[in-house]
Tab-separated table of C-alpha atoms in Angstrom:
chain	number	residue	atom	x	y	z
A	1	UNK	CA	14.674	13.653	-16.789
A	2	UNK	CA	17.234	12.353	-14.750
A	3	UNK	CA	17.019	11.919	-10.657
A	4	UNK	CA	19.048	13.637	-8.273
A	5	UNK	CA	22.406	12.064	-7.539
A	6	UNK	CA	22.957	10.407	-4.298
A	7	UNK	CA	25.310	12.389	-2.454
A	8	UNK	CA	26.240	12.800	1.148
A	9	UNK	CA	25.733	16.217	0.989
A	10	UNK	CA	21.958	15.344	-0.409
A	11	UNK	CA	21.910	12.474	2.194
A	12	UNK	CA	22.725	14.781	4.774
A	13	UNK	CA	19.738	17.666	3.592
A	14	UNK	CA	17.313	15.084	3.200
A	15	UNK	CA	17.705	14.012	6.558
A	16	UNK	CA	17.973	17.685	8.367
A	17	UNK	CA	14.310	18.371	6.467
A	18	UNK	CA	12.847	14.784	7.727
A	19	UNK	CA	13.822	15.846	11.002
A	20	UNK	CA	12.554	19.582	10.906
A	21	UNK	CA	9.200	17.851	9.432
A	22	UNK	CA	9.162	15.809	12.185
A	23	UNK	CA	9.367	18.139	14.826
A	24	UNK	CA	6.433	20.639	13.106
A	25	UNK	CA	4.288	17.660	12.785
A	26	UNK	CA	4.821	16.714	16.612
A	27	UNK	CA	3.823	20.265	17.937
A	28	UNK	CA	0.947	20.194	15.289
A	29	UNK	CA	-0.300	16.782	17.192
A	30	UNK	CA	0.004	17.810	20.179
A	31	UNK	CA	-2.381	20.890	19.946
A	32	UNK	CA	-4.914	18.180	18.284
A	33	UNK	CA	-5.675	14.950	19.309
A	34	UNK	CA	-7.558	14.622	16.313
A	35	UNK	CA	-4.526	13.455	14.387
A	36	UNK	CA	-4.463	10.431	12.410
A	37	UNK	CA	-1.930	8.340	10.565
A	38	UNK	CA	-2.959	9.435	6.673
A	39	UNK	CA	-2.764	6.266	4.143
A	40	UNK	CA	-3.161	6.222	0.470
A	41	UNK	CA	-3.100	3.043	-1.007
A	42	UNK	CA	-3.350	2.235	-5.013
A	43	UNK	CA	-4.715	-0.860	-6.549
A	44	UNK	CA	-2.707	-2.333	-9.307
A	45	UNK	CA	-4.816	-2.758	-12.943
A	46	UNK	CA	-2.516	-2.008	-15.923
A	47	UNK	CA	-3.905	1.063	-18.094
A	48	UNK	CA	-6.716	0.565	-15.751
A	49	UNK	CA	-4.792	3.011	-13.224
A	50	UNK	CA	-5.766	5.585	-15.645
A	51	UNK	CA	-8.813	5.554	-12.667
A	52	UNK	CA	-6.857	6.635	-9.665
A	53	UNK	CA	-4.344	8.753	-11.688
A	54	UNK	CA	-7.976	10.815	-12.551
A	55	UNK	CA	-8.975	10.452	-9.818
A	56	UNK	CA	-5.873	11.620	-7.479
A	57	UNK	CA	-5.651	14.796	-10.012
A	58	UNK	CA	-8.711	15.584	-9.323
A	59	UNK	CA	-8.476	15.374	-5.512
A	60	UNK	CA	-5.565	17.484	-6.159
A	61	UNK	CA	-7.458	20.151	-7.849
A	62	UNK	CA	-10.217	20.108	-4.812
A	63	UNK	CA	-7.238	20.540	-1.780
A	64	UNK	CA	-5.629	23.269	-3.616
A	65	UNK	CA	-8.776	25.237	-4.044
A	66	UNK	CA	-10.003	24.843	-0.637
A	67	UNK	CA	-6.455	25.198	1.335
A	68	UNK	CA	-5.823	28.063	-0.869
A	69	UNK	CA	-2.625	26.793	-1.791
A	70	UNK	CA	-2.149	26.353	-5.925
A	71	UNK	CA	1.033	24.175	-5.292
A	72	UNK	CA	-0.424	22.066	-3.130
A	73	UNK	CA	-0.182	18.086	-3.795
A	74	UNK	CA	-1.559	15.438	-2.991
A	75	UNK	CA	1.050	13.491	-1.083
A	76	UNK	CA	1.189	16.617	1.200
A	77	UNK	CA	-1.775	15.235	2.922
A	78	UNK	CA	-0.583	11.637	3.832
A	79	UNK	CA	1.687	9.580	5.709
A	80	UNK	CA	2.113	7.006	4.036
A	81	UNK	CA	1.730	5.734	0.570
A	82	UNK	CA	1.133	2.193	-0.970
A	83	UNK	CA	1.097	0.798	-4.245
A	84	UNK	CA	1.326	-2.907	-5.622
A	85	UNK	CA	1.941	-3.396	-9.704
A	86	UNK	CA	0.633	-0.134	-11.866
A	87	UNK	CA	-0.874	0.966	-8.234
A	88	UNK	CA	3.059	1.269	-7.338
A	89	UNK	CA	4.315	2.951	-10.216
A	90	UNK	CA	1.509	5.796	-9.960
A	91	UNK	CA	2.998	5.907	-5.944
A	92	UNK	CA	6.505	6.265	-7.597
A	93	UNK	CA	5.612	8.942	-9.558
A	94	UNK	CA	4.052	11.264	-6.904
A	95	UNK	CA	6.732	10.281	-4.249
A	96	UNK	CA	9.794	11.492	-6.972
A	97	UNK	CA	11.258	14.540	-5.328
A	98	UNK	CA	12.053	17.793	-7.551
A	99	UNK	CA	15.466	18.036	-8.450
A	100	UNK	CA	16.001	21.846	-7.208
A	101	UNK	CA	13.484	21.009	-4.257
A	102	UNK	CA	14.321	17.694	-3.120
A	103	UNK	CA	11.434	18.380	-0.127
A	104	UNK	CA	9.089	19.212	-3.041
A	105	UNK	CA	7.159	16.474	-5.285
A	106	UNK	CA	8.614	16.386	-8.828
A	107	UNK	CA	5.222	15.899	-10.482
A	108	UNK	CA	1.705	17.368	-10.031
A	109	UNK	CA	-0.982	14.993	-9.954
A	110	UNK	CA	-2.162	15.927	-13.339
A	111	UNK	CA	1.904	15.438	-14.834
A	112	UNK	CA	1.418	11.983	-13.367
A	113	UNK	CA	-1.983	11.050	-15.303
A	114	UNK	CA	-0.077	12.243	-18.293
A	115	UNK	CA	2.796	10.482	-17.672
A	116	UNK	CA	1.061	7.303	-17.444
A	117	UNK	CA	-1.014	7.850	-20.275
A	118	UNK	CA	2.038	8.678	-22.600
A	119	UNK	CA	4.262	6.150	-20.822
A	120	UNK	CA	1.351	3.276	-20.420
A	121	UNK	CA	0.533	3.415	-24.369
A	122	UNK	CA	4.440	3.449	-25.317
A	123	UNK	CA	4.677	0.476	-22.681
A	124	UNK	CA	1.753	-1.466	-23.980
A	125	UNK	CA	2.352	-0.997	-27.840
A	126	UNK	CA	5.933	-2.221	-27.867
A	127	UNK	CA	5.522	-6.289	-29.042
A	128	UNK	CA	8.506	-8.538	-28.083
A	129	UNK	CA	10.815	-7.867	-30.864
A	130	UNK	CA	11.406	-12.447	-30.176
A	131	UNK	CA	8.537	-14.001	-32.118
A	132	UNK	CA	9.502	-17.405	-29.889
A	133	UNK	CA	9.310	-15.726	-26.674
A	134	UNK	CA	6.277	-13.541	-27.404
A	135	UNK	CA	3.535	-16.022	-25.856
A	136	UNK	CA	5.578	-15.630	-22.558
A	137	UNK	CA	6.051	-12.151	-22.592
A	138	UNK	CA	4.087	-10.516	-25.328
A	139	UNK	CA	5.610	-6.677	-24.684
A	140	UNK	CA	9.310	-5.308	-25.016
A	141	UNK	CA	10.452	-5.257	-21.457
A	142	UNK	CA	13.577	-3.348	-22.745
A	143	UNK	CA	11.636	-0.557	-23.804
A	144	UNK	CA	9.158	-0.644	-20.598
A	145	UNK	CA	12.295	0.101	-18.773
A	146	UNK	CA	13.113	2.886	-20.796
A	147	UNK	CA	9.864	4.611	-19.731
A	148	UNK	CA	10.303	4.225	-16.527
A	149	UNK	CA	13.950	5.471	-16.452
A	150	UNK	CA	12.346	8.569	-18.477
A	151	UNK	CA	9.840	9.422	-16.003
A	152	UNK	CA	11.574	8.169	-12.683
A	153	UNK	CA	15.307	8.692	-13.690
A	154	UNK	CA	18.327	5.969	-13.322
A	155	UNK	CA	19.437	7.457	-9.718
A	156	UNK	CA	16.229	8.070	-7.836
A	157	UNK	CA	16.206	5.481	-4.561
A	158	UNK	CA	13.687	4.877	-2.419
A	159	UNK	CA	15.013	6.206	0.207
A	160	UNK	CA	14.933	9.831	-1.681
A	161	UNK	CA	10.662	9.815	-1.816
A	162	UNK	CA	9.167	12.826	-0.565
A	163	UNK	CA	6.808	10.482	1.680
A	164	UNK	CA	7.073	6.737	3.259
A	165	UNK	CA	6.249	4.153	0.651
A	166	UNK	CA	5.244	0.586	0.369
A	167	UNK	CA	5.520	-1.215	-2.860
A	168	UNK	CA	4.867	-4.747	-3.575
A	169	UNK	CA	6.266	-7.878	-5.903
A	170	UNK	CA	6.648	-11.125	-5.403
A	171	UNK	CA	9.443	-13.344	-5.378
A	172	UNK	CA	9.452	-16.599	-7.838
A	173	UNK	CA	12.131	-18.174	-6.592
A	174	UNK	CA	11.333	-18.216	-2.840
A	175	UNK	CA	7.686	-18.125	-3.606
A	176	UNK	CA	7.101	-15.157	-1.148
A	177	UNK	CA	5.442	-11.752	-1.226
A	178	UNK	CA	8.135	-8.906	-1.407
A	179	UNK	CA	7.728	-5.653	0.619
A	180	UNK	CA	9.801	-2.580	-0.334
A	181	UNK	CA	10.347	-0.162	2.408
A	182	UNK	CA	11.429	3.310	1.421
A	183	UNK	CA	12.764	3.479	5.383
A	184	UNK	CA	14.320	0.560	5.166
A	185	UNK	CA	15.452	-0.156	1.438
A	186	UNK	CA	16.441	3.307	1.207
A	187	UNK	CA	19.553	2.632	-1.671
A	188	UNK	CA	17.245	0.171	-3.840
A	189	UNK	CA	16.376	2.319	-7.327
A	190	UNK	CA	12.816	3.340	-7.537
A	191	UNK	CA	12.800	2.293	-11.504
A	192	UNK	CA	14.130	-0.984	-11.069
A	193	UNK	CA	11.249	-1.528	-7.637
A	194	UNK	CA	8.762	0.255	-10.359
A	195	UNK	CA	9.549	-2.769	-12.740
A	196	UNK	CA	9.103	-5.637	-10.278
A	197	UNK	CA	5.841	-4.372	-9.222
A	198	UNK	CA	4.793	-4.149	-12.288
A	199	UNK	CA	6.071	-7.369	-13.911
A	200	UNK	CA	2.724	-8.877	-15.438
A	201	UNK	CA	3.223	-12.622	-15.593
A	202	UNK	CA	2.378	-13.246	-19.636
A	203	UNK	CA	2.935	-9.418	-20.223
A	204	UNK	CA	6.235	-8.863	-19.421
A	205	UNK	CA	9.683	-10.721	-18.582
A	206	UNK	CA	10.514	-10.925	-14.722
A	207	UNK	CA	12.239	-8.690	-13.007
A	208	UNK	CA	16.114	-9.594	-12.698
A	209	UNK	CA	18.708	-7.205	-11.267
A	210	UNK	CA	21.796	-7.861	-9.314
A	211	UNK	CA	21.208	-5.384	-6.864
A	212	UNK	CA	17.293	-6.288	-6.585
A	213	UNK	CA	17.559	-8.762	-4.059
A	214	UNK	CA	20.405	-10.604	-5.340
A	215	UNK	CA	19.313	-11.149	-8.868
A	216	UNK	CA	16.110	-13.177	-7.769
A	217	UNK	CA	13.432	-13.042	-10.497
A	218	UNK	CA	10.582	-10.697	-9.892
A	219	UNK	CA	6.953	-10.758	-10.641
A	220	UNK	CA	3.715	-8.586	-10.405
A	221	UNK	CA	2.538	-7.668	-6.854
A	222	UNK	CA	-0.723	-7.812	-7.649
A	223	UNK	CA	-0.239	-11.901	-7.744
A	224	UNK	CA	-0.742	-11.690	-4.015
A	225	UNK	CA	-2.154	-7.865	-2.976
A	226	UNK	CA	-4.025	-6.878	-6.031
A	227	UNK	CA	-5.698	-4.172	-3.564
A	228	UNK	CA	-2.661	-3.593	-1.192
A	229	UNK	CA	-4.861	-1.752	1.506
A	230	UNK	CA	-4.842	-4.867	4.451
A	231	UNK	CA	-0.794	-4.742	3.444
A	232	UNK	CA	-0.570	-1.425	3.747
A	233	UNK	CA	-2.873	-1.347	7.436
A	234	UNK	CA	-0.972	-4.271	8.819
A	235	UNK	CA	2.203	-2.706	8.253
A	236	UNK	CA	1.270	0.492	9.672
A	237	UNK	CA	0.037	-0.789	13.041
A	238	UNK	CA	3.009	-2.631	13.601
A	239	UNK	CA	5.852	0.712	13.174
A	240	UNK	CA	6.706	2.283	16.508
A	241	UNK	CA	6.292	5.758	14.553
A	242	UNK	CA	7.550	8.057	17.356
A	243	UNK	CA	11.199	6.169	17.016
A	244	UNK	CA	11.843	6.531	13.161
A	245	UNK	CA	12.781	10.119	11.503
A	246	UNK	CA	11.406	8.647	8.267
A	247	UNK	CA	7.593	9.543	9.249
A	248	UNK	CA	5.727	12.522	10.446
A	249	UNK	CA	3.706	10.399	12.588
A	250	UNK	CA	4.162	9.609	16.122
A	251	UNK	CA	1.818	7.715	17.754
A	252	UNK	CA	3.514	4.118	17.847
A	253	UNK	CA	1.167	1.206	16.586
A	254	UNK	CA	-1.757	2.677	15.386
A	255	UNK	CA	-5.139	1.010	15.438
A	256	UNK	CA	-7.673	1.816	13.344
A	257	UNK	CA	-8.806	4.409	15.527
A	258	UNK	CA	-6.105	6.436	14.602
A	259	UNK	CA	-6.198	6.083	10.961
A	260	UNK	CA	-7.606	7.597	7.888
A	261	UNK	CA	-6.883	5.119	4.947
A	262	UNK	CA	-8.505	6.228	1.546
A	263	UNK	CA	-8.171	2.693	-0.933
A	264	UNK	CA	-8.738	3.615	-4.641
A	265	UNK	CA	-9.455	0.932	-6.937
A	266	UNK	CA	-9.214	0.494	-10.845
A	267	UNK	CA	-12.704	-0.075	-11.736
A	268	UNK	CA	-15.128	-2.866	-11.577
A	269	UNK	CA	-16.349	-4.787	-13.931
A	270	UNK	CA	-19.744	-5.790	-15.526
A	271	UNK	CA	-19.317	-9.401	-16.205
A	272	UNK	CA	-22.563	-11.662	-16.282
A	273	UNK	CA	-23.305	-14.275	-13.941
A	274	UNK	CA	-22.964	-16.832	-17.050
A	275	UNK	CA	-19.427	-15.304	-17.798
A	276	UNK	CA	-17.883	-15.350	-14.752
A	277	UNK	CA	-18.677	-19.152	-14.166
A	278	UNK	CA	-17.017	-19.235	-17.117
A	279	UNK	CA	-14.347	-22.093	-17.485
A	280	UNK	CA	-11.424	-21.201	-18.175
A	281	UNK	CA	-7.660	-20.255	-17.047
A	282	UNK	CA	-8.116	-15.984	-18.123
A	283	UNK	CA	-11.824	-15.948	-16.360
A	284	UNK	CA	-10.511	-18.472	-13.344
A	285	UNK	CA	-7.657	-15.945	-12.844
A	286	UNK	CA	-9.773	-12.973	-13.203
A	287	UNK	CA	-12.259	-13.934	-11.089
A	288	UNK	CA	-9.515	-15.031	-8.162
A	289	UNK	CA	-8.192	-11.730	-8.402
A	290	UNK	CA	-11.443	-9.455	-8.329
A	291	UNK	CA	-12.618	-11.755	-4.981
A	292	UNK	CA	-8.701	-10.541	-3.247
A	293	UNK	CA	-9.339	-7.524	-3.963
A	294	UNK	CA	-13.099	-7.206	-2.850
A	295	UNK	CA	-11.985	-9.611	0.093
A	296	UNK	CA	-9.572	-6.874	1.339
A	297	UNK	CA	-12.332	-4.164	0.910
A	298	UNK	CA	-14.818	-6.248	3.111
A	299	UNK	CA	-12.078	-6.929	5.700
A	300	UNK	CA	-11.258	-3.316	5.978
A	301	UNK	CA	-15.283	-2.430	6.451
A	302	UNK	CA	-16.122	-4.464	8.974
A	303	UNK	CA	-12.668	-3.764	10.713
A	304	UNK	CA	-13.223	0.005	10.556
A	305	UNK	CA	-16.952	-0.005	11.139
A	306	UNK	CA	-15.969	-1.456	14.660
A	307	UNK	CA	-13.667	1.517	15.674
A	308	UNK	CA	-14.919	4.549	16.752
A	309	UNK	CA	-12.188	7.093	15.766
A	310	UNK	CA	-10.854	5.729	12.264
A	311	UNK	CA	-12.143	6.861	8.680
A	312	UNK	CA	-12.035	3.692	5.794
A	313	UNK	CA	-12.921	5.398	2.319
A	314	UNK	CA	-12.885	2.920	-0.770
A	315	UNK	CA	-13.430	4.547	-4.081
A	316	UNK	CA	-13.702	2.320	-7.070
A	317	UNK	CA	-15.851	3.364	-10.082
A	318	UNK	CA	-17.666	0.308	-12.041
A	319	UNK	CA	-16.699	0.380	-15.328
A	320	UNK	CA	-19.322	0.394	-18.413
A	321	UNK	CA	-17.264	-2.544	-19.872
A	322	UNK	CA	-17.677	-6.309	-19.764
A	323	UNK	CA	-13.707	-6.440	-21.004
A	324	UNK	CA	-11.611	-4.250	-19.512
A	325	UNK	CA	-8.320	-5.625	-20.356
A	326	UNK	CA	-5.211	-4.145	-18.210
A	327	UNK	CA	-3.233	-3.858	-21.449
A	328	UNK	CA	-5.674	-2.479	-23.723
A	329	UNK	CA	-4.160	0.493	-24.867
A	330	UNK	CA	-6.496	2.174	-27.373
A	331	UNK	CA	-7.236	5.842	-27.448
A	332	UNK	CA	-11.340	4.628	-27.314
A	333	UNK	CA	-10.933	2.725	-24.275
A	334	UNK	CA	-8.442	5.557	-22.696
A	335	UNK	CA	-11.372	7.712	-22.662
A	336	UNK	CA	-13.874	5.670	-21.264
A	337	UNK	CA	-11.764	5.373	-18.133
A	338	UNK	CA	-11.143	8.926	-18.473
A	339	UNK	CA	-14.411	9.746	-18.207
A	340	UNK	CA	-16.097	6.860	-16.060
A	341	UNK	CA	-13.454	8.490	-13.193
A	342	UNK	CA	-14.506	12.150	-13.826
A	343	UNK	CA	-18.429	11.083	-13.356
A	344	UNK	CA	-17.632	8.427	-10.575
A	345	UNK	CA	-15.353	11.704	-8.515
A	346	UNK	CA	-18.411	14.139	-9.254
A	347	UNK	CA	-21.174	11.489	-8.004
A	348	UNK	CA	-19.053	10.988	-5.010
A	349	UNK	CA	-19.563	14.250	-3.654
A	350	UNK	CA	-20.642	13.900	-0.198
A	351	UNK	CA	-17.458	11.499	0.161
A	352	UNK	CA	-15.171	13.869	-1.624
A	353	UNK	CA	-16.094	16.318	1.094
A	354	UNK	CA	-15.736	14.297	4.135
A	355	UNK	CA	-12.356	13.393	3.017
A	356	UNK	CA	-10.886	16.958	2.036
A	357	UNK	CA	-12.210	18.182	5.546
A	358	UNK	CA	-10.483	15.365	7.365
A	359	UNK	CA	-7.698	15.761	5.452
A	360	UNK	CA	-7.242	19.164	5.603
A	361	UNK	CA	-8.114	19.279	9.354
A	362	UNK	CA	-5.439	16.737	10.135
């Protein structure tokens, strides 16, 4: 499915709408002042995002059914959207606008989870076709790409998302964490952004394209923001919302007390004490990156549980696994996620409830 062209003409309607959205969303905040800046920010995990992808869907399911709205989705309800490595291709996905309805999400919630599924096994299944190269990159990055020109199209930019996005990757070359801004890297192409994020060191080749920041090479954002949340909240309360047609927002530098940020995760798991001291370069790295990521969740807590006014919701199921590799593609393993995330969504019930009202509400 290819994206909509850019055009001046679809320049020029995308920007009329941002403003009219603008303007709706002002008078709406202004006969509330229980408005807060929505965020929704994805871990990264590999297949692992099968998780959130369940999860989202079903969140989905829930607003249309209370708001009474069938067509309803899910980034309707937020601001603001982040994602760092599979975490930013799920944020791609529900951010692509509909070709006919370039206000309108492409995808349902659901189309995304089968998206990935379809696109994640086809992704993870493809061996490097180079025997000598395959310890350094043990997938076909050639036909990754193809996936994600499939499901996001060759033309799609950034600046084209339904919503405000964030998506991370990190830079080899200058050895620095990489920030796309769908406000401010509005002509960068969402597949080739959806690749850097997503560039697994060991999995798959870095990211290279002339028009990606000059050719630099391009690696996994989850090197630095596994759980992108903190990125996502530091960014936020530094935008002077009120002066950018981009966002629906306009209360200029948020705090937390004007925030709702709901952080989904892609599952923990149940390693042993003995395992994870462990030594070893996989269980050195694995355990680095589960303490980031539970680092950021901690941070957030005790940042949120200090404010008054702000909402902090972190959902992220433990998975009945001691392996839970990101590439591990099998149909087996596909549906213990699958079903770990329905139980965890159902068991989260007095959550699930606080967050529809507030987001509804807001």
């Amino acid at each position: 499915m290819k994206a909509p062209a850019s055009s001046t003409a679809y320049t020029r309607a995308r920007t009329s709408l941002k403003k009219i959205t603008k303007q709706l969303s002002a008078g709406r905040a202004a006969l509330s002042d229980q408005r807060k800046l929505r965020i929704l920010s994805i871990d990264g995990g590999g297949m692992r995002a099968v998780l959130p992808a369940v999860f989202l869907a079903k969140l989905e399911e829930r607003l249309q059914m209370h708001s009474g709205n069938p067509q309803a989705r899910i980034v309707e309800y937020f601001d603001l959207l982040c994602g760092t490595s599979a975490g930013g291709i799920l944020t791609s996905l529900y951010l692509a606008p509909d070709q006919q309805h370039p206000a309108s999400p492409r995808y349902s919630a659901r189309q995304v989870l089968q998206l990935y599924l379809k696109g994640g096994c086809e992704s993870f299944t493809a061996d490097n076709p180079d025997p000598a190269a395959r310890r350094r990159e043990k997938y076909n990055t050639q036909s990754f790409e193809t996936r994600l020109k499939d499901v996001l199209g060759t033309g799609l930019q950034l600046g084209q998302f339904i919503r405000p996005a964030l998506i991370t990757a990190f830079d080899l070359e200058s050895e620095q964490p990489q920030f796309f801004k769908s406000w401010q890297h509005v002509h960068l192409r969402t597949w080739q952004v959806a690749r850097a994020t997503s560039a697994a060191p060991g999995l798959f080749k870095p990211a290279q394209y002339p028009e990606l920041l000059d050719g630099r090479p391009l690696i996994d954002g989850s090197i630095f923001a596994g759980n992108p949340a903190m990125c996502a909240y530091t960014l936020a309360s530094s935008i002077p919302f009120s002066k950018m047609d981009d966002f629906s927002y306009n209360t200029d530098f948020p705090s937390a007390d004007n925030m709702l940020l709901l952080s989904i995760g892609t599952g923990k798991t149940t390693d042993t004490t003995e395992e994870k001291a462990q030594v070893g370069i996989r269980q050195m790295m694995k355990n680095l990156m589960t303490s980031g990521i539970q680092l950021v969740d901690h941070q957030l807590r005790q940042l949120f549980s200090q404010r008054k006014g702000g909402t902090y919701l972190r959902f992220n199921p433990l998975l009945p696994l001691t392996e839970a590799a990101i590439d591990n593609a099998g149909a087996a393993y596909l549906n213990v996620l699958i079903r770990t995330a329905t139980a965890y969504f159902e068991q989260q019930e007095a959550q699930m409830d606080q967050l529809i009202r507030r987001l509804l509400d807001s």
